[in-house]
CSV table of C-alpha atoms in Angstrom, one decimal:
chain,number,residue,atom,x,y,z
A,1,UNK,CA,9.1,-0.4,9.3
A,2,UNK,CA,11.9,-2.9,7.7
A,3,UNK,CA,12.3,-6.5,9.5
A,4,UNK,CA,15.8,-7.2,8.6
A,5,UNK,CA,18.6,-5.6,11.2
A,6,UNK,CA,22.3,-6.2,10.8
A,7,UNK,CA,24.0,-6.4,13.9
A,8,UNK,CA,25.9,-2.8,13.5
A,9,UNK,CA,22.1,-1.2,12.7
A,10,UNK,CA,20.4,-2.8,15.6
A,11,UNK,CA,23.4,-1.1,18.2
A,12,UNK,CA,23.0,2.3,16.2
A,13,UNK,CA,19.0,2.0,15.9
A,14,UNK,CA,17.7,0.4,19.4
A,15,UNK,CA,20.7,0.5,22.0
A,16,UNK,CA,19.0,2.7,24.9
A,17,UNK,CA,21.0,5.3,26.1
A,18,UNK,CA,21.7,6.5,29.7
A,19,UNK,CA,18.7,8.6,30.0
A,20,UNK,CA,16.2,6.2,28.4
A,21,UNK,CA,17.4,3.3,31.1
A,22,UNK,CA,16.3,6.1,34.2
A,23,UNK,CA,12.5,6.1,32.3
A,24,UNK,CA,12.4,2.5,32.8
A,25,UNK,CA,13.5,2.2,36.8
A,26,UNK,CA,9.6,2.3,37.8
A,27,UNK,CA,8.5,-0.2,35.6
A,28,UNK,CA,9.4,-4.2,35.4
A,29,UNK,CA,8.6,-7.3,33.1
A,30,UNK,CA,6.4,-6.6,29.9
A,31,UNK,CA,5.9,-3.0,31.1
A,32,UNK,CA,9.4,-2.7,31.1
A,33,UNK,CA,9.7,-4.2,27.9
A,34,UNK,CA,7.1,-2.8,26.6
A,35,UNK,CA,7.9,0.6,27.4
A,36,UNK,CA,11.3,0.4,25.8
A,37,UNK,CA,10.5,-1.2,22.4
A,38,UNK,CA,7.6,1.9,22.1
A,39,UNK,CA,10.1,4.6,23.3
A,40,UNK,CA,13.2,3.0,20.6
A,41,UNK,CA,10.3,2.4,17.5
A,42,UNK,CA,9.1,6.2,18.2
A,43,UNK,CA,12.2,7.4,17.6
A,44,UNK,CA,12.4,6.0,14.4
A,45,UNK,CA,9.3,6.2,13.2
A,46,UNK,CA,7.6,9.1,15.2
A,47,UNK,CA,4.5,7.4,15.8
A,48,UNK,CA,3.7,4.1,17.7
A,49,UNK,CA,2.9,0.9,16.3
A,50,UNK,CA,-0.4,-0.2,15.2
A,51,UNK,CA,0.6,-3.9,16.4
A,52,UNK,CA,2.9,-6.0,18.3
A,53,UNK,CA,4.4,-7.2,14.9
A,54,UNK,CA,5.6,-3.8,13.4
A,55,UNK,CA,8.5,-4.4,15.6
A,56,UNK,CA,11.1,-6.6,14.4
A,57,UNK,CA,11.8,-9.5,15.8
A,58,UNK,CA,15.4,-8.7,16.1
A,59,UNK,CA,14.8,-5.5,17.8
A,60,UNK,CA,13.1,-7.1,20.5
A,61,UNK,CA,15.6,-9.7,21.3
A,62,UNK,CA,18.4,-7.5,21.3
A,63,UNK,CA,16.4,-5.0,23.4
A,64,UNK,CA,15.2,-7.6,25.7
A,65,UNK,CA,19.0,-8.5,26.2
A,66,UNK,CA,19.4,-4.9,27.5
A,67,UNK,CA,16.9,-4.6,30.0
A,68,UNK,CA,16.9,-8.5,31.2
A,69,UNK,CA,13.8,-9.2,30.4
A,70,UNK,CA,12.6,-12.7,28.6
A,71,UNK,CA,11.7,-11.5,24.9
A,72,UNK,CA,8.9,-13.8,25.4
A,73,UNK,CA,7.5,-11.2,27.8
A,74,UNK,CA,6.8,-8.8,24.5
A,75,UNK,CA,3.7,-11.1,23.8
A,76,UNK,CA,2.5,-10.4,27.5
A,77,UNK,CA,2.4,-6.7,26.8
A,78,UNK,CA,-1.2,-5.3,27.0
A,79,UNK,CA,-2.0,-3.3,24.5
A,80,UNK,CA,-5.5,-1.8,25.8
A,81,UNK,CA,-4.9,-1.5,29.4
A,82,UNK,CA,-4.1,1.7,31.5
A,83,UNK,CA,-0.4,0.9,31.3
A,84,UNK,CA,0.2,1.7,27.5
A,85,UNK,CA,-1.7,5.0,27.7
A,86,UNK,CA,0.6,6.0,30.6
A,87,UNK,CA,3.8,5.1,28.4
A,88,UNK,CA,2.3,6.2,25.3
A,89,UNK,CA,2.0,9.8,27.0
A,90,UNK,CA,5.1,9.5,28.6
A,91,UNK,CA,6.8,9.0,25.3
A,92,UNK,CA,5.2,11.9,23.6
A,93,UNK,CA,6.5,14.1,26.5
A,94,UNK,CA,9.9,12.9,26.0
A,95,UNK,CA,10.2,13.7,22.7
A,96,UNK,CA,8.1,17.1,23.0
A,97,UNK,CA,5.2,15.8,20.8
A,98,UNK,CA,1.5,16.0,21.4
A,99,UNK,CA,-1.6,14.1,20.1
A,100,UNK,CA,-3.1,14.8,17.1
A,101,UNK,CA,-6.6,16.5,17.7
A,102,UNK,CA,-9.8,17.1,15.8
A,103,UNK,CA,-8.5,21.0,15.2
A,104,UNK,CA,-4.9,19.3,14.1
A,105,UNK,CA,-6.9,17.1,11.6
A,106,UNK,CA,-8.9,20.1,10.3
A,107,UNK,CA,-6.0,22.1,9.7
A,108,UNK,CA,-4.0,19.1,8.0
A,109,UNK,CA,-7.3,18.9,5.5
A,110,UNK,CA,-6.8,22.4,4.7
A,111,UNK,CA,-3.2,22.1,4.0
A,112,UNK,CA,-3.4,19.3,1.7
A,113,UNK,CA,-6.5,21.0,0.0
A,114,UNK,CA,-4.4,24.2,-0.3
A,115,UNK,CA,-0.8,23.5,-1.2
A,116,UNK,CA,-0.6,19.5,-2.2
A,117,UNK,CA,-4.5,18.5,-3.9
A,118,UNK,CA,-3.5,20.6,-6.9
A,119,UNK,CA,-0.3,18.7,-8.0
A,120,UNK,CA,-0.7,15.4,-6.4
A,121,UNK,CA,-3.5,13.1,-7.5
A,122,UNK,CA,-2.0,9.9,-5.7
A,123,UNK,CA,-3.9,9.7,-2.0
A,124,UNK,CA,-1.1,7.2,-0.9
A,125,UNK,CA,1.4,10.2,-1.4
A,126,UNK,CA,-0.8,12.4,0.1
A,127,UNK,CA,-1.3,10.5,3.3
A,128,UNK,CA,2.8,10.1,2.9
A,129,UNK,CA,2.6,13.9,3.4
A,130,UNK,CA,0.4,14.1,6.1
A,131,UNK,CA,2.8,11.9,8.3
A,132,UNK,CA,5.8,13.9,7.3
A,133,UNK,CA,3.7,17.0,8.5
A,134,UNK,CA,3.0,15.8,11.5
A,135,UNK,CA,6.9,15.1,12.3
A,136,UNK,CA,7.5,18.2,11.3
A,137,UNK,CA,5.2,19.9,13.8
A,138,UNK,CA,5.8,17.4,16.2
A,139,UNK,CA,2.2,15.8,16.0
A,140,UNK,CA,1.5,12.4,16.8
A,141,UNK,CA,-0.2,11.2,13.5
A,142,UNK,CA,-3.9,10.2,13.4
A,143,UNK,CA,-4.1,6.5,12.5
A,144,UNK,CA,-4.1,5.4,9.3
A,145,UNK,CA,-8.2,5.5,8.6
A,146,UNK,CA,-8.0,8.7,9.8
A,147,UNK,CA,-5.4,9.7,7.5
A,148,UNK,CA,-7.6,8.1,4.9
A,149,UNK,CA,-10.6,10.1,5.6
A,150,UNK,CA,-8.6,13.0,6.2
A,151,UNK,CA,-7.5,12.8,2.7
A,152,UNK,CA,-10.8,12.3,1.0
A,153,UNK,CA,-11.6,15.4,2.9
A,154,UNK,CA,-9.1,17.5,1.7
A,155,UNK,CA,-9.6,16.1,-1.9
A,156,UNK,CA,-13.2,16.8,-1.9
A,157,UNK,CA,-12.5,20.5,-0.3
A,158,UNK,CA,-9.9,21.4,-3.6
A,159,UNK,CA,-12.5,19.8,-5.9
A,160,UNK,CA,-15.3,21.8,-4.5
A,161,UNK,CA,-13.1,25.1,-4.8
A,162,UNK,CA,-12.0,23.9,-8.3
A,163,UNK,CA,-15.4,23.9,-9.8
A,164,UNK,CA,-16.3,27.3,-8.3
A,165,UNK,CA,-13.3,29.0,-9.5
A,166,UNK,CA,-13.6,28.0,-13.1
A,167,UNK,CA,-17.9,28.8,-12.6
A,168,UNK,CA,-16.8,31.9,-11.7
A,169,UNK,CA,-14.2,32.7,-14.9
A,170,UNK,CA,-17.3,31.7,-17.2
A,171,UNK,CA,-19.4,34.5,-19.2
A,172,UNK,CA,-22.8,35.0,-18.5
A,173,UNK,CA,-23.4,34.0,-21.9
A,174,UNK,CA,-21.0,30.5,-21.4
A,175,UNK,CA,-23.6,29.6,-18.3
A,176,UNK,CA,-26.3,30.2,-19.8
A,177,UNK,CA,-25.6,27.6,-22.6
A,178,UNK,CA,-24.5,25.2,-19.9
A,179,UNK,CA,-28.0,25.5,-18.5
A,180,UNK,CA,-29.4,25.1,-21.9
A,181,UNK,CA,-27.5,21.6,-22.2
A,182,UNK,CA,-28.4,20.3,-18.8
A,183,UNK,CA,-32.0,21.1,-19.1
A,184,UNK,CA,-32.1,19.1,-22.8
A,185,UNK,CA,-31.0,16.4,-20.7
A,186,UNK,CA,-30.6,16.1,-17.1
A,187,UNK,CA,-29.5,13.0,-16.9
A,188,UNK,CA,-26.4,13.6,-18.9
A,189,UNK,CA,-23.1,14.7,-17.3
A,190,UNK,CA,-23.8,13.1,-13.8
A,191,UNK,CA,-20.7,12.9,-11.8
A,192,UNK,CA,-18.8,9.8,-12.3
A,193,UNK,CA,-18.6,7.0,-9.9
A,194,UNK,CA,-15.1,7.9,-9.1
A,195,UNK,CA,-16.2,11.1,-7.8
A,196,UNK,CA,-15.3,13.5,-10.5
A,197,UNK,CA,-16.5,17.0,-10.8
A,198,UNK,CA,-18.7,17.2,-13.7
A,199,UNK,CA,-20.7,19.3,-15.5
A,200,UNK,CA,-23.6,19.6,-13.1
A,201,UNK,CA,-20.9,20.3,-10.5
A,202,UNK,CA,-19.8,23.6,-12.2
A,203,UNK,CA,-23.5,24.3,-12.6
A,204,UNK,CA,-24.0,23.9,-9.0
A,205,UNK,CA,-21.1,25.7,-7.9
A,206,UNK,CA,-22.3,28.8,-9.9
A,207,UNK,CA,-24.3,29.4,-7.2
A,208,UNK,CA,-21.6,30.0,-4.6
A,209,UNK,CA,-19.3,32.9,-5.1
A,210,UNK,CA,-15.5,31.5,-6.7
A,211,UNK,CA,-12.8,30.7,-4.3
A,212,UNK,CA,-9.2,30.8,-5.4
A,213,UNK,CA,-7.2,27.6,-5.3
A,214,UNK,CA,-3.7,27.6,-5.0
A,215,UNK,CA,-1.7,24.7,-5.8
A,216,UNK,CA,2.2,24.8,-4.5
A,217,UNK,CA,4.8,22.1,-3.7
A,218,UNK,CA,4.8,20.6,-0.4
A,219,UNK,CA,7.3,22.8,2.0
A,220,UNK,CA,9.8,20.9,4.4
A,221,UNK,CA,7.8,17.6,3.7
A,222,UNK,CA,11.3,15.8,4.3
A,223,UNK,CA,12.6,17.6,7.6
A,224,UNK,CA,14.7,15.1,9.8
A,225,UNK,CA,13.0,13.9,13.2
A,226,UNK,CA,15.1,14.8,16.3
A,227,UNK,CA,16.4,12.7,18.9
A,228,UNK,CA,15.5,12.2,22.3
A,229,UNK,CA,15.1,14.8,24.7
A,230,UNK,CA,18.3,15.7,26.3
A,231,UNK,CA,20.2,13.6,23.8
C-alpha cells in the first residue's frame, strides 16, 4: 500500500461509514483504533497488513481522529493476542471472505499449473495472480512465504507434466537413441541448478503416462473488490 495520501484521498478511502462505526461500539482504546484500521485496510487491499508499518501514518492519524483515540495507541495494539484474531474473523465475515485453507492452496497451485505457468515465467507475477484470484474468490490470501511455496509447487507440477507430454510425443526410435546417449555418459545432461527440465528428466518422465498441458491466459484476474457489506 502506498504511504503518501492527499487529504481528499484519505477522506474518500479511510472515512468510517455509519455501519462501520456500529462495529466499533464494543471496543475501546488500542483495540478500537486497531480494529478500525484493519477494517479499512482490508477494504482496500482484500488482505490484512503483515506489520503495523504497512498502514500509512496519515491514515492512522485520520482514523484516530474519527474514533477519538490518540494515534499513539496504534503502537499498543497487540498483533499476537486473542483480540486481533477475533478482529480478523469479524472483518472477514463483514466482507464475505474466509481464510485460505490447505485445500484452497492446493486448488490455487493446480490453477496456476494448468492456466498460467505455460504463459508466464515470472514468479512475482504468478504470485500477484494468486492474490488477484483470492480476491475474486473472496479468500484471504496466504502469507507471502506460503504464496512463494505455492507458486514453486505449481511451476514444478507444470514442468513435470510438460516433460511427460513431450516424451509421450516421441517415437520409440527417438526414445531409444536418447537412452543410448545417456548410457554413454550418464553424468551428462543433469538438470541445471535453476531447476530446469533436462534430458534425464524427459527420460524419467517416459515411465509415466503423458498428461496434457493447457496454457491459456488468466481470466478475470483484475476483477474489482466489492465494498463493505451493506454499503
